[in-house]
């Protein structure tokens, strides 16, 4: 595949602080690229530079192989965390209003079907549920037929069912050939949707690859989780156990052998969980804290 977006040595400084420090990555056409990071990592600043909202201090952004320009920024699709919409308008009227801002737009029927808006098309947008509101905002981001779409934490605050429905919509959009750059605080969301993820911390990208390759690189086969009260400090050192909230985690390549060693050490196995590593575990290992 070809890269639709290429970032090289992208840097942003604010007075004496470097928010983004020479990061590099590319986004392949038709893929979903996840940008992950805690507050203060530089993720939001990076996104705003890509969207044309913030001007970089240094570096280069290429869109479709050439330096991105004002016309390109106008053709992007962006779903912000918070978007102000004119009061007293129905969903259909809102779509019509935003359509009037662009010379070439997606057909209304196609947009309604894609984002599943038909059941509340004539409802005042202020009375929508959280999931319905996010689907409307997604439709507004798609209305100008963009090839590249930015979704900034689109499912924050939604219930699990609404989140899953939104994931299905994003996959449908990706399958149509569009490219998505996604930020999220949900690791299961990133693992489900993203072809590639970049984890940022302190203004730099500290990991960049497919979720599967990153997990294979940084973990063995299984994680053993025990209550944090089960092991003494010395036992934690012996088993190289890492603290995560109220549990300790042991990364092991040989589950049965490790379990035997725990039993021999007199460690109670009450509350034991055996699981494969996920992006939550990866993020904690790389940054030292949880995301969210």
PDB file of C-alpha atoms in Angstrom:
ATOM      1  CA  UNK A   1       0.000   0.000   0.000  1.00  0.00           C
ATOM      2  CA  UNK A   2       0.973   3.646  -0.431  1.00  0.00           C
ATOM      3  CA  UNK A   3       1.328   6.139   2.379  1.00  0.00           C
ATOM      4  CA  UNK A   4      -1.331   8.847   2.332  1.00  0.00           C
ATOM      5  CA  UNK A   5       0.314  10.726   5.212  1.00  0.00           C
ATOM      6  CA  UNK A   6       4.042  10.941   6.047  1.00  0.00           C
ATOM      7  CA  UNK A   7       5.476  12.759   9.047  1.00  0.00           C
ATOM      8  CA  UNK A   8       9.181  13.545   9.365  1.00  0.00           C
ATOM      9  CA  UNK A   9      10.979  15.235  12.299  1.00  0.00           C
ATOM     10  CA  UNK A  10       7.745  16.913  13.388  1.00  0.00           C
ATOM     11  CA  UNK A  11       8.434  19.273  16.289  1.00  0.00           C
ATOM     12  CA  UNK A  12       6.438  21.778  18.300  1.00  0.00           C
ATOM     13  CA  UNK A  13       7.804  23.988  21.081  1.00  0.00           C
ATOM     14  CA  UNK A  14       5.888  26.295  23.394  1.00  0.00           C
ATOM     15  CA  UNK A  15       8.263  28.803  25.048  1.00  0.00           C
ATOM     16  CA  UNK A  16      10.647  26.604  27.074  1.00  0.00           C
ATOM     17  CA  UNK A  17       8.687  23.363  26.604  1.00  0.00           C
ATOM     18  CA  UNK A  18       8.987  20.909  23.728  1.00  0.00           C
ATOM     19  CA  UNK A  19       5.549  19.328  23.316  1.00  0.00           C
ATOM     20  CA  UNK A  20       6.478  17.188  20.296  1.00  0.00           C
ATOM     21  CA  UNK A  21      10.077  16.240  19.690  1.00  0.00           C
ATOM     22  CA  UNK A  22      11.014  15.210  16.144  1.00  0.00           C
ATOM     23  CA  UNK A  23       8.540  12.378  15.639  1.00  0.00           C
ATOM     24  CA  UNK A  24       8.299  10.321  12.453  1.00  0.00           C
ATOM     25  CA  UNK A  25       5.676   7.926  11.102  1.00  0.00           C
ATOM     26  CA  UNK A  26       3.571   7.193   8.038  1.00  0.00           C
ATOM     27  CA  UNK A  27      -0.070   6.232   7.576  1.00  0.00           C
ATOM     28  CA  UNK A  28      -0.976   3.791   4.824  1.00  0.00           C
ATOM     29  CA  UNK A  29      -3.922   4.425   2.526  1.00  0.00           C
ATOM     30  CA  UNK A  30      -7.029   2.546   3.665  1.00  0.00           C
ATOM     31  CA  UNK A  31      -5.697   1.796   7.157  1.00  0.00           C
ATOM     32  CA  UNK A  32      -6.600   2.838  10.688  1.00  0.00           C
ATOM     33  CA  UNK A  33      -3.681   4.455  12.522  1.00  0.00           C
ATOM     34  CA  UNK A  34      -3.936   4.803  16.298  1.00  0.00           C
ATOM     35  CA  UNK A  35      -2.167   7.597  18.166  1.00  0.00           C
ATOM     36  CA  UNK A  36      -2.077   6.757  21.871  1.00  0.00           C
ATOM     37  CA  UNK A  37      -0.681   8.607  24.824  1.00  0.00           C
ATOM     38  CA  UNK A  38      -1.497  10.008  28.265  1.00  0.00           C
ATOM     39  CA  UNK A  39      -2.337  13.630  28.906  1.00  0.00           C
ATOM     40  CA  UNK A  40       0.746  15.723  28.293  1.00  0.00           C
ATOM     41  CA  UNK A  41       2.402  13.191  25.971  1.00  0.00           C
ATOM     42  CA  UNK A  42       2.092  15.456  22.900  1.00  0.00           C
ATOM     43  CA  UNK A  43      -0.667  13.422  21.269  1.00  0.00           C
ATOM     44  CA  UNK A  44      -3.175  16.286  21.004  1.00  0.00           C
ATOM     45  CA  UNK A  45      -0.551  18.711  19.715  1.00  0.00           C
ATOM     46  CA  UNK A  46       0.498  16.169  17.084  1.00  0.00           C
ATOM     47  CA  UNK A  47      -3.090  15.712  15.984  1.00  0.00           C
ATOM     48  CA  UNK A  48      -3.631  19.470  15.747  1.00  0.00           C
ATOM     49  CA  UNK A  49      -0.525  19.862  13.575  1.00  0.00           C
ATOM     50  CA  UNK A  50      -1.753  17.108  11.252  1.00  0.00           C
ATOM     51  CA  UNK A  51      -5.156  18.798  11.031  1.00  0.00           C
ATOM     52  CA  UNK A  52      -3.637  22.211  10.253  1.00  0.00           C
ATOM     53  CA  UNK A  53      -4.827  23.807  13.496  1.00  0.00           C
ATOM     54  CA  UNK A  54      -1.322  24.249  14.968  1.00  0.00           C
ATOM     55  CA  UNK A  55       1.740  25.231  12.927  1.00  0.00           C
ATOM     56  CA  UNK A  56       4.836  23.031  13.510  1.00  0.00           C
ATOM     57  CA  UNK A  57       8.129  24.600  14.538  1.00  0.00           C
ATOM     58  CA  UNK A  58      10.103  22.073  12.500  1.00  0.00           C
ATOM     59  CA  UNK A  59       9.539  19.011  10.386  1.00  0.00           C
ATOM     60  CA  UNK A  60       7.512  18.035   7.375  1.00  0.00           C
ATOM     61  CA  UNK A  61       4.038  16.661   6.716  1.00  0.00           C
ATOM     62  CA  UNK A  62       3.421  15.030   3.350  1.00  0.00           C
ATOM     63  CA  UNK A  63      -0.095  14.330   2.108  1.00  0.00           C
ATOM     64  CA  UNK A  64      -0.326  11.983  -0.880  1.00  0.00           C
ATOM     65  CA  UNK A  65       3.407  12.389  -1.460  1.00  0.00           C
ATOM     66  CA  UNK A  66       3.642  16.192  -1.414  1.00  0.00           C
ATOM     67  CA  UNK A  67       3.807  18.896   1.263  1.00  0.00           C
ATOM     68  CA  UNK A  68       0.356  19.370   2.750  1.00  0.00           C
ATOM     69  CA  UNK A  69      -1.278  22.688   1.882  1.00  0.00           C
ATOM     70  CA  UNK A  70      -4.333  24.773   2.772  1.00  0.00           C
ATOM     71  CA  UNK A  71      -6.479  23.101   0.131  1.00  0.00           C
ATOM     72  CA  UNK A  72      -5.627  19.681   1.545  1.00  0.00           C
ATOM     73  CA  UNK A  73      -6.599  20.736   5.065  1.00  0.00           C
ATOM     74  CA  UNK A  74      -9.993  21.846   3.773  1.00  0.00           C
ATOM     75  CA  UNK A  75     -10.572  18.377   2.326  1.00  0.00           C
ATOM     76  CA  UNK A  76      -9.873  16.456   5.537  1.00  0.00           C
ATOM     77  CA  UNK A  77     -12.603  14.954   7.703  1.00  0.00           C
ATOM     78  CA  UNK A  78     -12.361  15.776  11.407  1.00  0.00           C
ATOM     79  CA  UNK A  79     -14.519  14.588  14.291  1.00  0.00           C
ATOM     80  CA  UNK A  80     -13.567  16.714  17.268  1.00  0.00           C
ATOM     81  CA  UNK A  81     -14.291  15.711  20.848  1.00  0.00           C
ATOM     82  CA  UNK A  82     -16.644  18.696  21.083  1.00  0.00           C
ATOM     83  CA  UNK A  83     -18.398  20.308  18.125  1.00  0.00           C
ATOM     84  CA  UNK A  84     -20.854  23.205  18.426  1.00  0.00           C
ATOM     85  CA  UNK A  85     -23.984  22.762  16.328  1.00  0.00           C
ATOM     86  CA  UNK A  86     -26.644  25.361  15.677  1.00  0.00           C
ATOM     87  CA  UNK A  87     -29.518  25.022  18.154  1.00  0.00           C
ATOM     88  CA  UNK A  88     -33.108  24.114  17.189  1.00  0.00           C
ATOM     89  CA  UNK A  89     -32.092  22.019  14.174  1.00  0.00           C
ATOM     90  CA  UNK A  90     -33.058  18.432  13.485  1.00  0.00           C
ATOM     91  CA  UNK A  91     -30.439  15.898  12.450  1.00  0.00           C
ATOM     92  CA  UNK A  92     -31.538  16.224   8.827  1.00  0.00           C
ATOM     93  CA  UNK A  93     -31.384  20.014   8.950  1.00  0.00           C
ATOM     94  CA  UNK A  94     -27.928  19.844  10.525  1.00  0.00           C
ATOM     95  CA  UNK A  95     -26.694  17.620   7.706  1.00  0.00           C
ATOM     96  CA  UNK A  96     -28.170  19.995   5.126  1.00  0.00           C
ATOM     97  CA  UNK A  97     -26.520  23.002   6.793  1.00  0.00           C
ATOM     98  CA  UNK A  98     -23.064  21.403   6.824  1.00  0.00           C
ATOM     99  CA  UNK A  99     -23.516  20.184   3.243  1.00  0.00           C
ATOM    100  CA  UNK A 100     -23.949  23.799   2.156  1.00  0.00           C
ATOM    101  CA  UNK A 101     -20.394  24.547   3.327  1.00  0.00           C
ATOM    102  CA  UNK A 102     -18.773  22.334   0.666  1.00  0.00           C
ATOM    103  CA  UNK A 103     -18.906  22.276  -3.147  1.00  0.00           C
ATOM    104  CA  UNK A 104     -18.927  18.472  -3.334  1.00  0.00           C
ATOM    105  CA  UNK A 105     -20.618  16.326  -0.686  1.00  0.00           C
ATOM    106  CA  UNK A 106     -21.750  12.776  -0.054  1.00  0.00           C
ATOM    107  CA  UNK A 107     -25.363  12.067  -0.995  1.00  0.00           C
ATOM    108  CA  UNK A 108     -27.690  12.494   1.985  1.00  0.00           C
ATOM    109  CA  UNK A 109     -29.221   9.023   1.653  1.00  0.00           C
ATOM    110  CA  UNK A 110     -25.783   7.400   1.525  1.00  0.00           C
ATOM    111  CA  UNK A 111     -24.606   9.326   4.583  1.00  0.00           C
ATOM    112  CA  UNK A 112     -27.728   8.470   6.577  1.00  0.00           C
ATOM    113  CA  UNK A 113     -27.403   4.780   5.740  1.00  0.00           C
ATOM    114  CA  UNK A 114     -23.658   4.615   6.429  1.00  0.00           C
ATOM    115  CA  UNK A 115     -23.903   6.257   9.867  1.00  0.00           C
ATOM    116  CA  UNK A 116     -27.282   4.703  10.729  1.00  0.00           C
ATOM    117  CA  UNK A 117     -29.139   7.971  11.310  1.00  0.00           C
ATOM    118  CA  UNK A 118     -32.552   7.119   9.841  1.00  0.00           C
ATOM    119  CA  UNK A 119     -34.301   6.327  13.150  1.00  0.00           C
ATOM    120  CA  UNK A 120     -33.692   9.847  14.521  1.00  0.00           C
ATOM    121  CA  UNK A 121     -33.305  11.892  11.336  1.00  0.00           C
ATOM    122  CA  UNK A 122     -36.137  14.276  12.229  1.00  0.00           C
ATOM    123  CA  UNK A 123     -35.225  14.637  15.891  1.00  0.00           C
ATOM    124  CA  UNK A 124     -33.705  17.766  17.449  1.00  0.00           C
ATOM    125  CA  UNK A 125     -29.965  17.067  17.699  1.00  0.00           C
ATOM    126  CA  UNK A 126     -29.937  18.345  21.305  1.00  0.00           C
ATOM    127  CA  UNK A 127     -32.145  15.416  22.354  1.00  0.00           C
ATOM    128  CA  UNK A 128     -29.889  12.681  20.975  1.00  0.00           C
ATOM    129  CA  UNK A 129     -28.271  10.040  23.158  1.00  0.00           C
ATOM    130  CA  UNK A 130     -24.488   9.950  23.414  1.00  0.00           C
ATOM    131  CA  UNK A 131     -24.150   7.241  20.794  1.00  0.00           C
ATOM    132  CA  UNK A 132     -26.556   8.972  18.408  1.00  0.00           C
ATOM    133  CA  UNK A 133     -24.704  12.278  18.810  1.00  0.00           C
ATOM    134  CA  UNK A 134     -21.378  10.636  17.967  1.00  0.00           C
ATOM    135  CA  UNK A 135     -22.849   9.052  14.842  1.00  0.00           C
ATOM    136  CA  UNK A 136     -24.107  12.467  13.753  1.00  0.00           C
ATOM    137  CA  UNK A 137     -20.667  13.995  14.355  1.00  0.00           C
ATOM    138  CA  UNK A 138     -19.122  11.168  12.343  1.00  0.00           C
ATOM    139  CA  UNK A 139     -21.524  11.926   9.485  1.00  0.00           C
ATOM    140  CA  UNK A 140     -20.492  15.592   9.603  1.00  0.00           C
ATOM    141  CA  UNK A 141     -16.831  14.523   9.375  1.00  0.00           C
ATOM    142  CA  UNK A 142     -17.642  12.444   6.280  1.00  0.00           C
ATOM    143  CA  UNK A 143     -19.914  14.911   4.552  1.00  0.00           C
ATOM    144  CA  UNK A 144     -17.202  16.418   2.302  1.00  0.00           C
ATOM    145  CA  UNK A 145     -16.087  12.963   1.067  1.00  0.00           C
ATOM    146  CA  UNK A 146     -12.604  13.062   2.653  1.00  0.00           C
ATOM    147  CA  UNK A 147      -9.943  10.447   1.953  1.00  0.00           C
ATOM    148  CA  UNK A 148      -8.353  11.044   5.385  1.00  0.00           C
ATOM    149  CA  UNK A 149     -10.444  11.257   8.562  1.00  0.00           C
ATOM    150  CA  UNK A 150      -9.332  12.240  12.073  1.00  0.00           C
ATOM    151  CA  UNK A 151     -11.345  10.854  14.980  1.00  0.00           C
ATOM    152  CA  UNK A 152     -10.430  12.362  18.351  1.00  0.00           C
ATOM    153  CA  UNK A 153     -11.526   9.996  21.137  1.00  0.00           C
ATOM    154  CA  UNK A 154     -14.880   9.385  19.401  1.00  0.00           C
ATOM    155  CA  UNK A 155     -16.326   6.885  21.907  1.00  0.00           C
ATOM    156  CA  UNK A 156     -15.412   8.581  25.191  1.00  0.00           C
ATOM    157  CA  UNK A 157     -18.350   8.372  27.585  1.00  0.00           C
ATOM    158  CA  UNK A 158     -20.359   5.908  25.507  1.00  0.00           C
ATOM    159  CA  UNK A 159     -21.801   2.710  26.969  1.00  0.00           C
ATOM    160  CA  UNK A 160     -20.258  -0.603  25.780  1.00  0.00           C
ATOM    161  CA  UNK A 161     -23.050  -1.319  23.271  1.00  0.00           C
ATOM    162  CA  UNK A 162     -22.765   2.130  21.666  1.00  0.00           C
ATOM    163  CA  UNK A 163     -18.998   1.808  21.514  1.00  0.00           C
ATOM    164  CA  UNK A 164     -19.231  -1.537  19.699  1.00  0.00           C
ATOM    165  CA  UNK A 165     -21.736  -0.110  17.233  1.00  0.00           C
ATOM    166  CA  UNK A 166     -19.399   2.803  16.551  1.00  0.00           C
ATOM    167  CA  UNK A 167     -16.523   0.381  15.968  1.00  0.00           C
ATOM    168  CA  UNK A 168     -18.586  -1.372  13.311  1.00  0.00           C
ATOM    169  CA  UNK A 169     -19.188   1.969  11.586  1.00  0.00           C
ATOM    170  CA  UNK A 170     -15.473   2.781  11.605  1.00  0.00           C
ATOM    171  CA  UNK A 171     -14.648  -0.596  10.067  1.00  0.00           C
ATOM    172  CA  UNK A 172     -17.238  -0.029   7.345  1.00  0.00           C
ATOM    173  CA  UNK A 173     -15.675   3.343   6.570  1.00  0.00           C
ATOM    174  CA  UNK A 174     -12.198   1.819   6.407  1.00  0.00           C
ATOM    175  CA  UNK A 175     -13.430  -0.964   4.120  1.00  0.00           C
ATOM    176  CA  UNK A 176     -14.639   1.709   1.686  1.00  0.00           C
ATOM    177  CA  UNK A 177     -10.986   2.732   1.190  1.00  0.00           C
ATOM    178  CA  UNK A 178     -10.843   5.712   3.500  1.00  0.00           C
ATOM    179  CA  UNK A 179      -7.972   6.250   5.920  1.00  0.00           C
ATOM    180  CA  UNK A 180      -8.509   6.926   9.619  1.00  0.00           C
ATOM    181  CA  UNK A 181      -6.259   8.480  12.256  1.00  0.00           C
ATOM    182  CA  UNK A 182      -7.730   7.660  15.644  1.00  0.00           C
ATOM    183  CA  UNK A 183      -6.956   8.772  19.169  1.00  0.00           C
ATOM    184  CA  UNK A 184      -8.517   6.838  22.022  1.00  0.00           C
ATOM    185  CA  UNK A 185      -8.196   6.148  25.731  1.00  0.00           C
ATOM    186  CA  UNK A 186      -9.590   2.629  25.284  1.00  0.00           C
ATOM    187  CA  UNK A 187      -6.933   0.026  24.638  1.00  0.00           C
ATOM    188  CA  UNK A 188      -9.475  -2.588  23.519  1.00  0.00           C
ATOM    189  CA  UNK A 189     -10.686  -0.067  20.943  1.00  0.00           C
ATOM    190  CA  UNK A 190      -7.178   0.470  19.581  1.00  0.00           C
ATOM    191  CA  UNK A 191      -6.526  -3.266  19.495  1.00  0.00           C
ATOM    192  CA  UNK A 192      -9.795  -3.917  17.645  1.00  0.00           C
ATOM    193  CA  UNK A 193      -9.645  -1.075  15.107  1.00  0.00           C
ATOM    194  CA  UNK A 194      -6.034  -0.114  14.447  1.00  0.00           C
ATOM    195  CA  UNK A 195      -3.727  -1.645  11.865  1.00  0.00           C
ATOM    196  CA  UNK A 196      -0.818   0.335  13.314  1.00  0.00           C
ATOM    197  CA  UNK A 197      -0.382   2.165  16.605  1.00  0.00           C
ATOM    198  CA  UNK A 198       2.068   4.795  17.810  1.00  0.00           C
ATOM    199  CA  UNK A 199       2.481   5.202  21.556  1.00  0.00           C
ATOM    200  CA  UNK A 200       3.650   8.650  22.622  1.00  0.00           C
ATOM    201  CA  UNK A 201       5.176   9.703  25.920  1.00  0.00           C
ATOM    202  CA  UNK A 202       6.891  12.983  26.812  1.00  0.00           C
ATOM    203  CA  UNK A 203       6.691  14.287  23.253  1.00  0.00           C
ATOM    204  CA  UNK A 204       8.248  11.262  21.584  1.00  0.00           C
ATOM    205  CA  UNK A 205       7.043   8.072  19.942  1.00  0.00           C
ATOM    206  CA  UNK A 206       8.265   5.207  22.119  1.00  0.00           C
ATOM    207  CA  UNK A 207       6.640   2.352  20.175  1.00  0.00           C
ATOM    208  CA  UNK A 208       5.357   2.054  16.606  1.00  0.00           C
ATOM    209  CA  UNK A 209       4.093  -1.091  14.868  1.00  0.00           C
ATOM    210  CA  UNK A 210       1.056  -3.325  14.524  1.00  0.00           C
ATOM    211  CA  UNK A 211      -0.568  -4.253  17.865  1.00  0.00           C
ATOM    212  CA  UNK A 212       0.325  -7.923  17.387  1.00  0.00           C
ATOM    213  CA  UNK A 213       4.008  -7.250  16.631  1.00  0.00           C
ATOM    214  CA  UNK A 214       4.352  -4.892  19.595  1.00  0.00           C
ATOM    215  CA  UNK A 215       2.843  -7.444  21.956  1.00  0.00           C
ATOM    216  CA  UNK A 216       5.070 -10.206  20.588  1.00  0.00           C
ATOM    217  CA  UNK A 217       8.137  -8.006  20.949  1.00  0.00           C
ATOM    218  CA  UNK A 218       7.531  -6.869  24.524  1.00  0.00           C
ATOM    219  CA  UNK A 219       5.942  -9.949  26.107  1.00  0.00           C
ATOM    220  CA  UNK A 220       6.512 -13.675  26.268  1.00  0.00           C
ATOM    221  CA  UNK A 221       3.457 -15.934  26.158  1.00  0.00           C
ATOM    222  CA  UNK A 222       1.313 -15.332  29.231  1.00  0.00           C
ATOM    223  CA  UNK A 223       0.729 -13.035  32.178  1.00  0.00           C
ATOM    224  CA  UNK A 224      -0.044 -14.271  35.672  1.00  0.00           C
ATOM    225  CA  UNK A 225      -2.022 -11.831  37.798  1.00  0.00           C
ATOM    226  CA  UNK A 226      -2.226 -12.096  41.601  1.00  0.00           C
ATOM    227  CA  UNK A 227      -3.526  -9.750  44.313  1.00  0.00           C
ATOM    228  CA  UNK A 228      -0.740  -7.351  45.319  1.00  0.00           C
ATOM    229  CA  UNK A 229      -0.909  -8.671  48.889  1.00  0.00           C
ATOM    230  CA  UNK A 230       0.050 -12.200  47.786  1.00  0.00           C
ATOM    231  CA  UNK A 231       3.770 -11.500  47.345  1.00  0.00           C
ATOM    232  CA  UNK A 232       6.331  -9.931  49.653  1.00  0.00           C
ATOM    233  CA  UNK A 233       8.707  -7.298  48.295  1.00  0.00           C
ATOM    234  CA  UNK A 234      11.467  -9.895  48.039  1.00  0.00           C
ATOM    235  CA  UNK A 235       9.170 -12.327  46.210  1.00  0.00           C
ATOM    236  CA  UNK A 236       8.227  -9.589  43.741  1.00  0.00           C
ATOM    237  CA  UNK A 237      11.910  -9.106  42.960  1.00  0.00           C
ATOM    238  CA  UNK A 238      12.440 -12.860  42.625  1.00  0.00           C
ATOM    239  CA  UNK A 239       9.602 -13.263  40.111  1.00  0.00           C
ATOM    240  CA  UNK A 240      10.114  -9.848  38.472  1.00  0.00           C
ATOM    241  CA  UNK A 241       6.490  -9.004  39.301  1.00  0.00           C
ATOM    242  CA  UNK A 242       5.171  -5.597  38.229  1.00  0.00           C
ATOM    243  CA  UNK A 243       2.559  -3.594  40.122  1.00  0.00           C
ATOM    244  CA  UNK A 244      -0.667  -2.641  38.294  1.00  0.00           C
ATOM    245  CA  UNK A 245      -3.386  -1.074  40.397  1.00  0.00           C
ATOM    246  CA  UNK A 246      -4.189  -3.652  43.104  1.00  0.00           C
ATOM    247  CA  UNK A 247      -2.532  -6.652  41.407  1.00  0.00           C
ATOM    248  CA  UNK A 248       0.968  -7.808  40.540  1.00  0.00           C
ATOM    249  CA  UNK A 249       1.801  -9.218  37.103  1.00  0.00           C
ATOM    250  CA  UNK A 250       4.357 -11.872  36.225  1.00  0.00           C
ATOM    251  CA  UNK A 251       5.329 -12.169  32.555  1.00  0.00           C
ATOM    252  CA  UNK A 252       6.227 -15.811  31.918  1.00  0.00           C
ATOM    253  CA  UNK A 253       7.115 -18.037  29.007  1.00  0.00           C
ATOM    254  CA  UNK A 254       6.463 -21.210  31.016  1.00  0.00           C
ATOM    255  CA  UNK A 255       3.185 -20.999  32.918  1.00  0.00           C
ATOM    256  CA  UNK A 256       3.294 -24.432  34.597  1.00  0.00           C
ATOM    257  CA  UNK A 257       6.884 -23.988  35.786  1.00  0.00           C
ATOM    258  CA  UNK A 258       6.150 -20.535  37.182  1.00  0.00           C
ATOM    259  CA  UNK A 259       3.050 -21.817  38.984  1.00  0.00           C
ATOM    260  CA  UNK A 260       5.118 -24.606  40.541  1.00  0.00           C
ATOM    261  CA  UNK A 261       7.694 -22.069  41.683  1.00  0.00           C
ATOM    262  CA  UNK A 262       4.981 -19.878  43.225  1.00  0.00           C
ATOM    263  CA  UNK A 263       3.562 -22.846  45.120  1.00  0.00           C
ATOM    264  CA  UNK A 264       7.031 -23.916  46.296  1.00  0.00           C
ATOM    265  CA  UNK A 265       7.584 -20.369  47.567  1.00  0.00           C
ATOM    266  CA  UNK A 266       4.413 -20.622  49.647  1.00  0.00           C
ATOM    267  CA  UNK A 267       2.594 -17.932  47.675  1.00  0.00           C
ATOM    268  CA  UNK A 268      -1.213 -18.324  47.791  1.00  0.00           C
ATOM    269  CA  UNK A 269      -2.832 -18.601  44.355  1.00  0.00           C
ATOM    270  CA  UNK A 270      -6.232 -17.295  45.441  1.00  0.00           C
ATOM    271  CA  UNK A 271      -7.438 -14.815  42.821  1.00  0.00           C
ATOM    272  CA  UNK A 272      -4.933 -16.030  40.221  1.00  0.00           C
ATOM    273  CA  UNK A 273      -5.623 -15.033  36.596  1.00  0.00           C
ATOM    274  CA  UNK A 274      -3.752 -16.360  33.574  1.00  0.00           C
ATOM    275  CA  UNK A 275      -4.114 -14.260  30.434  1.00  0.00           C
ATOM    276  CA  UNK A 276      -2.415 -13.124  27.268  1.00  0.00           C
ATOM    277  CA  UNK A 277      -0.936  -9.633  27.212  1.00  0.00           C
ATOM    278  CA  UNK A 278      -3.012  -6.848  25.687  1.00  0.00           C
ATOM    279  CA  UNK A 279      -2.392  -3.193  24.868  1.00  0.00           C
ATOM    280  CA  UNK A 280      -3.223  -2.144  28.427  1.00  0.00           C
ATOM    281  CA  UNK A 281      -0.323  -4.272  29.619  1.00  0.00           C
ATOM    282  CA  UNK A 282       1.930  -2.938  26.872  1.00  0.00           C
ATOM    283  CA  UNK A 283       1.133   0.683  27.661  1.00  0.00           C
ATOM    284  CA  UNK A 284       1.824   0.132  31.354  1.00  0.00           C
ATOM    285  CA  UNK A 285       5.134  -1.592  30.616  1.00  0.00           C
ATOM    286  CA  UNK A 286       6.360   1.145  28.260  1.00  0.00           C
ATOM    287  CA  UNK A 287       5.172   4.246  30.125  1.00  0.00           C
ATOM    288  CA  UNK A 288       4.965   3.052  33.726  1.00  0.00           C
ATOM    289  CA  UNK A 289       1.316   4.038  34.117  1.00  0.00           C
ATOM    290  CA  UNK A 290      -2.127   3.289  32.759  1.00  0.00           C
ATOM    291  CA  UNK A 291      -3.849   5.191  30.004  1.00  0.00           C
ATOM    292  CA  UNK A 292      -7.165   6.801  30.797  1.00  0.00           C
TER     293      UNK A 292
END
